[in-house]
Coordinates of C-alpha atoms in Angstrom, one line a residue:
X15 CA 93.3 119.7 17.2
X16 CA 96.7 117.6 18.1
X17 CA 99.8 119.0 16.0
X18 CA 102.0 116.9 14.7
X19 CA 105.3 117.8 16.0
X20 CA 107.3 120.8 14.3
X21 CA 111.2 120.5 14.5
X22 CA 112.8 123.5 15.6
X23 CA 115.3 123.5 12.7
X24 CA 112.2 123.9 10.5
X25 CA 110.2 126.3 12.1
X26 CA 113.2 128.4 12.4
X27 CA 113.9 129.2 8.9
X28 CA 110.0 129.0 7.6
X29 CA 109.2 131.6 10.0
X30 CA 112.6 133.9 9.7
X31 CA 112.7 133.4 5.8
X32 CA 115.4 131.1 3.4
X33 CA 118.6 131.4 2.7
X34 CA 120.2 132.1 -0.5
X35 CA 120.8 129.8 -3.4
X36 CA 124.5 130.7 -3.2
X37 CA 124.6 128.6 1.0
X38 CA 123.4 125.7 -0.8
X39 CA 126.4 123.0 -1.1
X40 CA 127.2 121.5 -4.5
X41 CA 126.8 118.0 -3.3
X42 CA 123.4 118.9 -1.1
X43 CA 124.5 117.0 1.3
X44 CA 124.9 119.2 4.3
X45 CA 125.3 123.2 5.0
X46 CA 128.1 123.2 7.2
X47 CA 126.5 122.8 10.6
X48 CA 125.8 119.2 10.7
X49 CA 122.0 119.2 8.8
X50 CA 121.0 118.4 5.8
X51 CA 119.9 121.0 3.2
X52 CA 116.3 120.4 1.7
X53 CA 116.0 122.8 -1.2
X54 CA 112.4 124.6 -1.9
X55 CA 111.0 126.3 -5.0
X56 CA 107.3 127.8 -4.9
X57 CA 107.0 127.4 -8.7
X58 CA 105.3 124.0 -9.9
X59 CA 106.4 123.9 -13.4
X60 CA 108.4 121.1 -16.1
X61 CA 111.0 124.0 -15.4
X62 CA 111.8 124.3 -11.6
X63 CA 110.9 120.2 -11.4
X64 CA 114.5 120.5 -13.7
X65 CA 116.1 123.7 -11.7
X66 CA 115.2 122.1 -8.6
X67 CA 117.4 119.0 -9.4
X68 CA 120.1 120.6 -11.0
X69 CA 120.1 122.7 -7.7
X70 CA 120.5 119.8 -5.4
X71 CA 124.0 118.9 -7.7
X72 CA 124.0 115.1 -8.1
X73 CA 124.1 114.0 -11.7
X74 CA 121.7 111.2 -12.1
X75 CA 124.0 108.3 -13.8
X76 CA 124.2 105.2 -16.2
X77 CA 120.3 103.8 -16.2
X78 CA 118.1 106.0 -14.3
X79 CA 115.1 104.9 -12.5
X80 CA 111.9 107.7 -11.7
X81 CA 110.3 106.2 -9.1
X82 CA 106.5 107.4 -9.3
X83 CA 103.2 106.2 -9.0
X84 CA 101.1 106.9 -12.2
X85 CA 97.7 106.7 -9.9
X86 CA 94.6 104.8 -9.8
X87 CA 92.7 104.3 -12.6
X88 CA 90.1 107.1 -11.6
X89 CA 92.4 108.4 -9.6
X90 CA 93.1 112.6 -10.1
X91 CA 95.9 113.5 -8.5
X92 CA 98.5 112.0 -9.4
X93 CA 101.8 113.8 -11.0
X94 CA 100.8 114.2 -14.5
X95 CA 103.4 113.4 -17.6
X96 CA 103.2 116.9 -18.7
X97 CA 104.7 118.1 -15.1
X98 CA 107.3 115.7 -14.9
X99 CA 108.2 115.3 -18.7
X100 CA 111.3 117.6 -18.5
X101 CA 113.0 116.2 -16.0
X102 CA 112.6 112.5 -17.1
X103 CA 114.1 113.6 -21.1
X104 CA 116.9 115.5 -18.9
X105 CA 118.1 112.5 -17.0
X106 CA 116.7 110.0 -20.3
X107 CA 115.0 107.8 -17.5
X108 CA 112.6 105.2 -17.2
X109 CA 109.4 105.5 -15.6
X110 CA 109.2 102.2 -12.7
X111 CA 106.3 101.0 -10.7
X112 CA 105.1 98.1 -9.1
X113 CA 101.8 96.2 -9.0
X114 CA 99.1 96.6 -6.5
X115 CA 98.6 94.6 -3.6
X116 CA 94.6 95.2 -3.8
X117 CA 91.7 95.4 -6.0
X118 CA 89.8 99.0 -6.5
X119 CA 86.5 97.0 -5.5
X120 CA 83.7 95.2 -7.8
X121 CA 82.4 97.4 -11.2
X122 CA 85.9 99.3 -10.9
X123 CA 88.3 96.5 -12.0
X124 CA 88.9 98.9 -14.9
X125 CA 90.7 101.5 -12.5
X126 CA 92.7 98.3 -11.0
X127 CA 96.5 98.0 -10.9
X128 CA 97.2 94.9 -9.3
X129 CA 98.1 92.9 -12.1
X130 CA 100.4 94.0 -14.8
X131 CA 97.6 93.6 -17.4
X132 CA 95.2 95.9 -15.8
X133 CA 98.1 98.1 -14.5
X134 CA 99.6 98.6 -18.0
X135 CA 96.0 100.0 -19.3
X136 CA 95.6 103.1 -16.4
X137 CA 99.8 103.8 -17.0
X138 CA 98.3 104.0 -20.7
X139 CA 94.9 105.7 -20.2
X140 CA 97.4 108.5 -17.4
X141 CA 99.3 109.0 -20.4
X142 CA 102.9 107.9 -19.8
X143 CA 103.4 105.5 -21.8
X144 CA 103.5 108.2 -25.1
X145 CA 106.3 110.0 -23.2
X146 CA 108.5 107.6 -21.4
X147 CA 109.7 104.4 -21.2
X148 CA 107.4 102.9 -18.3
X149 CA 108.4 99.5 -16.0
X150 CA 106.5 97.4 -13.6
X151 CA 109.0 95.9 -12.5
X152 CA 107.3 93.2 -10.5
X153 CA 105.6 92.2 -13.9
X154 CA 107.8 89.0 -14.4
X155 CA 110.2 88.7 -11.4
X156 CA 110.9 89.8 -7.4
X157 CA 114.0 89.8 -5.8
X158 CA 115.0 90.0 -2.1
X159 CA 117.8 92.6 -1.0
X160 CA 119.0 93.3 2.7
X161 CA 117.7 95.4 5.5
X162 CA 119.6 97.0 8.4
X163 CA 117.2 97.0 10.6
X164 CA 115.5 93.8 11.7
X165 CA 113.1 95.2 14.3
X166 CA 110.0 93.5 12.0
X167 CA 110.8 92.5 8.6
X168 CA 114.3 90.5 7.8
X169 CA 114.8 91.3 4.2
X170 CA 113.2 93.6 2.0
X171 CA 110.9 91.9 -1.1
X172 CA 110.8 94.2 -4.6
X173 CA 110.3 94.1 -8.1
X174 CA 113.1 92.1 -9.8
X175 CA 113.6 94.7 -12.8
X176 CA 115.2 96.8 -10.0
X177 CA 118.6 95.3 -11.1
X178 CA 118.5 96.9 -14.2
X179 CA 118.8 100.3 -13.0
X180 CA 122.0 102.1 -11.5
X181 CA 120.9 105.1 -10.2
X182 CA 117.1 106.5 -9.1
X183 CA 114.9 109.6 -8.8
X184 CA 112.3 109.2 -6.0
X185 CA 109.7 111.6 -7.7
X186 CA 107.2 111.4 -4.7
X187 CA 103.7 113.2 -4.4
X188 CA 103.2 114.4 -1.1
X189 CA 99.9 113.6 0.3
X190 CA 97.8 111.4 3.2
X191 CA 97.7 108.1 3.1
X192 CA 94.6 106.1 4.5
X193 CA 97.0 103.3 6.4
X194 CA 100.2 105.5 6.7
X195 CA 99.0 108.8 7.2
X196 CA 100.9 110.7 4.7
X197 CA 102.8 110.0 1.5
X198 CA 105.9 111.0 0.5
X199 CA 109.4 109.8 -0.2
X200 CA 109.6 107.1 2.5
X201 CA 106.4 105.6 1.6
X202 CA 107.2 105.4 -2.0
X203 CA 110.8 103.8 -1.4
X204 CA 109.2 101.3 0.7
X205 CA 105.6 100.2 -0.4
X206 CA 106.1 102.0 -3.6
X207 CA 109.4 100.0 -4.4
X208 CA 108.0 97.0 -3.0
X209 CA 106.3 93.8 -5.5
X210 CA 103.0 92.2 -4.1
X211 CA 104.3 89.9 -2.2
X212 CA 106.8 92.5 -0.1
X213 CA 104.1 95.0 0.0
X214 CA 102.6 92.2 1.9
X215 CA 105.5 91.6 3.8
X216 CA 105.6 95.4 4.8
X217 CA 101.6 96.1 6.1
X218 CA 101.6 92.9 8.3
X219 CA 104.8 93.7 9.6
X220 CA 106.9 90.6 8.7
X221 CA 104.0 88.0 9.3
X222 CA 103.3 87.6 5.5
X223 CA 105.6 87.5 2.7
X224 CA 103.4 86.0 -0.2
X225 CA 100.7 87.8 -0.8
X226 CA 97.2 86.0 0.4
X227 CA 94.3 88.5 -0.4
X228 CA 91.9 86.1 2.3
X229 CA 94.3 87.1 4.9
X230 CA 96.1 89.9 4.4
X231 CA 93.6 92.9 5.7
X232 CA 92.6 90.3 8.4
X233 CA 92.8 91.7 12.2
X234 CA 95.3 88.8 12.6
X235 CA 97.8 90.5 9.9
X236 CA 97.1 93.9 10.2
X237 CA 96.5 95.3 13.5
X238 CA 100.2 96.1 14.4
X239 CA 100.3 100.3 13.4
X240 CA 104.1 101.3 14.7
X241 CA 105.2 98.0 13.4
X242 CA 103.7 98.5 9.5
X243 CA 105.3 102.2 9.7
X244 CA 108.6 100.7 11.0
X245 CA 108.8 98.2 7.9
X246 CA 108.1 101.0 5.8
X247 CA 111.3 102.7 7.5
X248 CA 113.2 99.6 7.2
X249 CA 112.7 99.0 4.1
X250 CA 113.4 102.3 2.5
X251 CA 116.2 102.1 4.0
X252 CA 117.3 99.2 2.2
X253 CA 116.2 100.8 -1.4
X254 CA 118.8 103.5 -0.4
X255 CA 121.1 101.9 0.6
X256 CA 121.0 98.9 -2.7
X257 CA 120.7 102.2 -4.9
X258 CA 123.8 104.1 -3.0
X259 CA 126.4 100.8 -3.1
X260 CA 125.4 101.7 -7.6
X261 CA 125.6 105.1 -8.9
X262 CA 123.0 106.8 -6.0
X263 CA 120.1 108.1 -5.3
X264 CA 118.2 111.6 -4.5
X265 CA 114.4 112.8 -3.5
X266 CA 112.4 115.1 -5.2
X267 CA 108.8 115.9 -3.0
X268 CA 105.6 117.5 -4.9
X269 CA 103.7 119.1 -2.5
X270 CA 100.6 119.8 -4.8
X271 CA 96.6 118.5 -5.0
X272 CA 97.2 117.3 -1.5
X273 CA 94.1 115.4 -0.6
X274 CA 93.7 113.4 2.7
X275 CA 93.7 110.1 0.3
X276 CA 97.0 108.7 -1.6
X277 CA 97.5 108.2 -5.3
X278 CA 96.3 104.9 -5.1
X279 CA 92.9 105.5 -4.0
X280 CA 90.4 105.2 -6.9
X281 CA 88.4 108.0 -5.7
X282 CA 90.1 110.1 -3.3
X283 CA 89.0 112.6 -0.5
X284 CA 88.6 116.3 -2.6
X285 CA 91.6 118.5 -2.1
X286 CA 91.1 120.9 0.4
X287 CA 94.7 122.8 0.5
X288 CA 96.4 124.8 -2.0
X289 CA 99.5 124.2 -3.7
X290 CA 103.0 124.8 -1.4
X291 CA 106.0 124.0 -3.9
X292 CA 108.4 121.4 -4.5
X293 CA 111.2 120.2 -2.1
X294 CA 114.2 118.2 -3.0
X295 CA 116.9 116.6 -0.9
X296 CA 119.6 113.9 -0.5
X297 CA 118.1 112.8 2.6
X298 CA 114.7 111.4 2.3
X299 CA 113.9 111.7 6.5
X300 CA 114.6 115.8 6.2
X301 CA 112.5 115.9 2.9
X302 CA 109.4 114.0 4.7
X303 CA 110.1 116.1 7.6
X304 CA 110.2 119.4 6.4
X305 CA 107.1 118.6 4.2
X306 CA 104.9 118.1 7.7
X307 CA 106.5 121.2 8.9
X308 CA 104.9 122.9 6.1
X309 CA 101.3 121.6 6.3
X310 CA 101.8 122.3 10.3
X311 CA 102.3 126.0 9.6
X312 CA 99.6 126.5 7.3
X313 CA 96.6 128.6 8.8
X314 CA 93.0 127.7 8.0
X315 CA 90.9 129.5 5.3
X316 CA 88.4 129.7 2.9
X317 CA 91.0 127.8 0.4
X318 CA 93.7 126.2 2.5
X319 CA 92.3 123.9 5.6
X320 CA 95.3 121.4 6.6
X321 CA 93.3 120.1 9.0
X322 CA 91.8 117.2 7.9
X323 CA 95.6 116.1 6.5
X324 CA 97.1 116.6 10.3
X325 CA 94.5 114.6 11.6
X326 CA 94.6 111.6 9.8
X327 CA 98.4 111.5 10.1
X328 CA 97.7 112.3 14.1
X329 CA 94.9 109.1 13.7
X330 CA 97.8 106.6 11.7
X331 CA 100.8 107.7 13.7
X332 CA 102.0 108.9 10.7
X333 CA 105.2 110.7 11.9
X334 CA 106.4 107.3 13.5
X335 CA 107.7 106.0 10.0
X336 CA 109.9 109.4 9.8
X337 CA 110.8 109.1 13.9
X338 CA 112.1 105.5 12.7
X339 CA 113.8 106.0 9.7
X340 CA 116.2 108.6 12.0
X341 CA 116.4 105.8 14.6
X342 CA 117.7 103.7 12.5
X343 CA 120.0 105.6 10.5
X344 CA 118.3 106.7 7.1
X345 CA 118.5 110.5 8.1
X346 CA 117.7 113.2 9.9
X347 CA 114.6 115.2 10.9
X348 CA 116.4 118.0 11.8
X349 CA 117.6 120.3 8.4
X350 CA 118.2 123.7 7.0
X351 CA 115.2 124.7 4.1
X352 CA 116.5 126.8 1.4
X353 CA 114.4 128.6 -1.0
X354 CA 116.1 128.3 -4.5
X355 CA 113.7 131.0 -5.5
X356 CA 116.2 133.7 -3.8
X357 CA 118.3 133.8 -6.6
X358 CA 116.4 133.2 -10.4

């Protein structure tokens, strides 16, 4: 079986062991030698979901987006309100999504969430809405914001209630992805940020930006891999950067019920490995990173088989959108993993 690549950085310290809480920086930013630090807890719990973010030491500020997806309507793997409810009364945010750019298929328009009708019913039926506050913020409005890197798309299309917010939690499950290969906090800063008509924009690779349902998963507007994972990279980047010229911005990854299939399948592949953790960083590239790193060291068993997750992101190119988002400047693959378990 092809392996996805393992940076050495990584490999290093999974295989010698962590460092202690007490090396991690107070702004999480770096550890002294250049790399970002990406901070790990084993515990999945409301409690280290909170410890974990405390840990990486950026206050979350003025009106606080949680990025998220709340899943497909039949959907079971999403990350549930119970798991994340802590966190979200810590920072007193707002729960934000966008709508769909596709339909679960006939005799499951129930499960759908591609318009804000339908959508608001499965954010219901998931729970979330007797928690939180919850926002699709594509329901009414889009606005365009600037990329840096022009290589496919020229602006960046995403749901218009973005301007209300000043500061945002990417609460990502990590996962595959049938198109992308994996899911994690590039994915859900780009396609997840995105409104219909930019997550468009994004899977043909700048040939569509207004969403045409006839056309859009049509050889003539899909077909171009590297360049739908390099809009994904490019427009992450430009979520970072519109959320770091406001209060900022910081990643949170949820490496548990990792099936093959994303959140926004209806009816996903069964999960086949065991829970890891949850990984948190202020650099999204060294948080996606460090998460393959993981699944790449797991060993086959009765309970833990990674190897249907490795190939599909092996089949998509899946590391592409990460070897892109360093080209370009969004961060680095290269980082130092600290367990914050050390120290409790």
């Amino acid at each position: 079986m092809k392996k996805v690549i393992v940076m050495m950085t990584a490999a290093m310290f999974l295989l010698m062991g962590c460092k202690e809480k007490s090396d991690v920086p107070n702004n999480g930013k770096g550890n002294g030698n250049g790399t970002p630090t990406v901070l790990l807890t084993k515990e999945i719990s409301p409690e280290s979901l909170v410890r974990i973010y405390e840990a990486l030491g950026v206050e979350a500020k003025g009106r606080v987006a949680i990025k998220m997806s709340t899943g497909e309507g039949s959907n079971p793997n999403y990350l549930k309100p119970e798991l994340i409810k802590d966190l979200v009364f810590k920072v007193d945010g707002t729960i934000v999504e966008c709508n769909t750019a596709y339909s679960s298929g006939p005799g499951n328009e129930q499960d759908d969430r591609n318009s804000s009708a339908n959508h608001w019913k499965v954010i219901e039926r998931h729970g979330f809405t007797k928690l939180f506050p919850v926002d699709i913020m594509d329901e009414y409005d889009e606005i365009r914001i600037p990329v840096k890197d022009t290589t496919n798309i020229k602006y960046d299309i995403v749901g218009g209630h973005i301007a209300n917010y000043d500061f945002m939690i990417a609460l990502n499950h990590f996962k595959g992805h049938p198109m992308g290969g994996y899911g994690g906090a590039l994915k859900n800063l780009s396609i997840g940020c995105g409104s219909q008509n930019g997550k468009a924009y994004i899977h043909s690779a700048g040939k569509m930006n207004k969403l045409d349902m006839g056309k859009l998963w049509t050889p003539e507007y899909i077909g171009n891999q590297d360049g739908f994972l390099e809009s994904m990279a490019a427009a992450a980047q430009a979520v970072v950067n519109y959320f770091e010229k406001k209060q900022g911005i910081i990643y949170i990854n949820v490496m548990n019920n990792m099936s093959i299939d994303c959140d926004c399948v209806d009816h996903p592949e069964p999960v086949k490995l065991e829970d890891y953790g949850i990984l948190a960083s202020t650099d999204p590239v060294a948080l996606d990173q460090a998460c393959i790193d993981i699944i790449n060291q797991q060993k086959v068993t009765a309970k833990n088989d990674p190897t249907d997750l490795l190939n599909r992101i092996d089949k998509q190119h899946g590391i592409h959108t990460i070897e892109h988002a360093e080209k370009i400047g969004l961060g680095s693959r290269q980082y130092t993993l600290v367990n914050i378990d050390d120290n409790k």
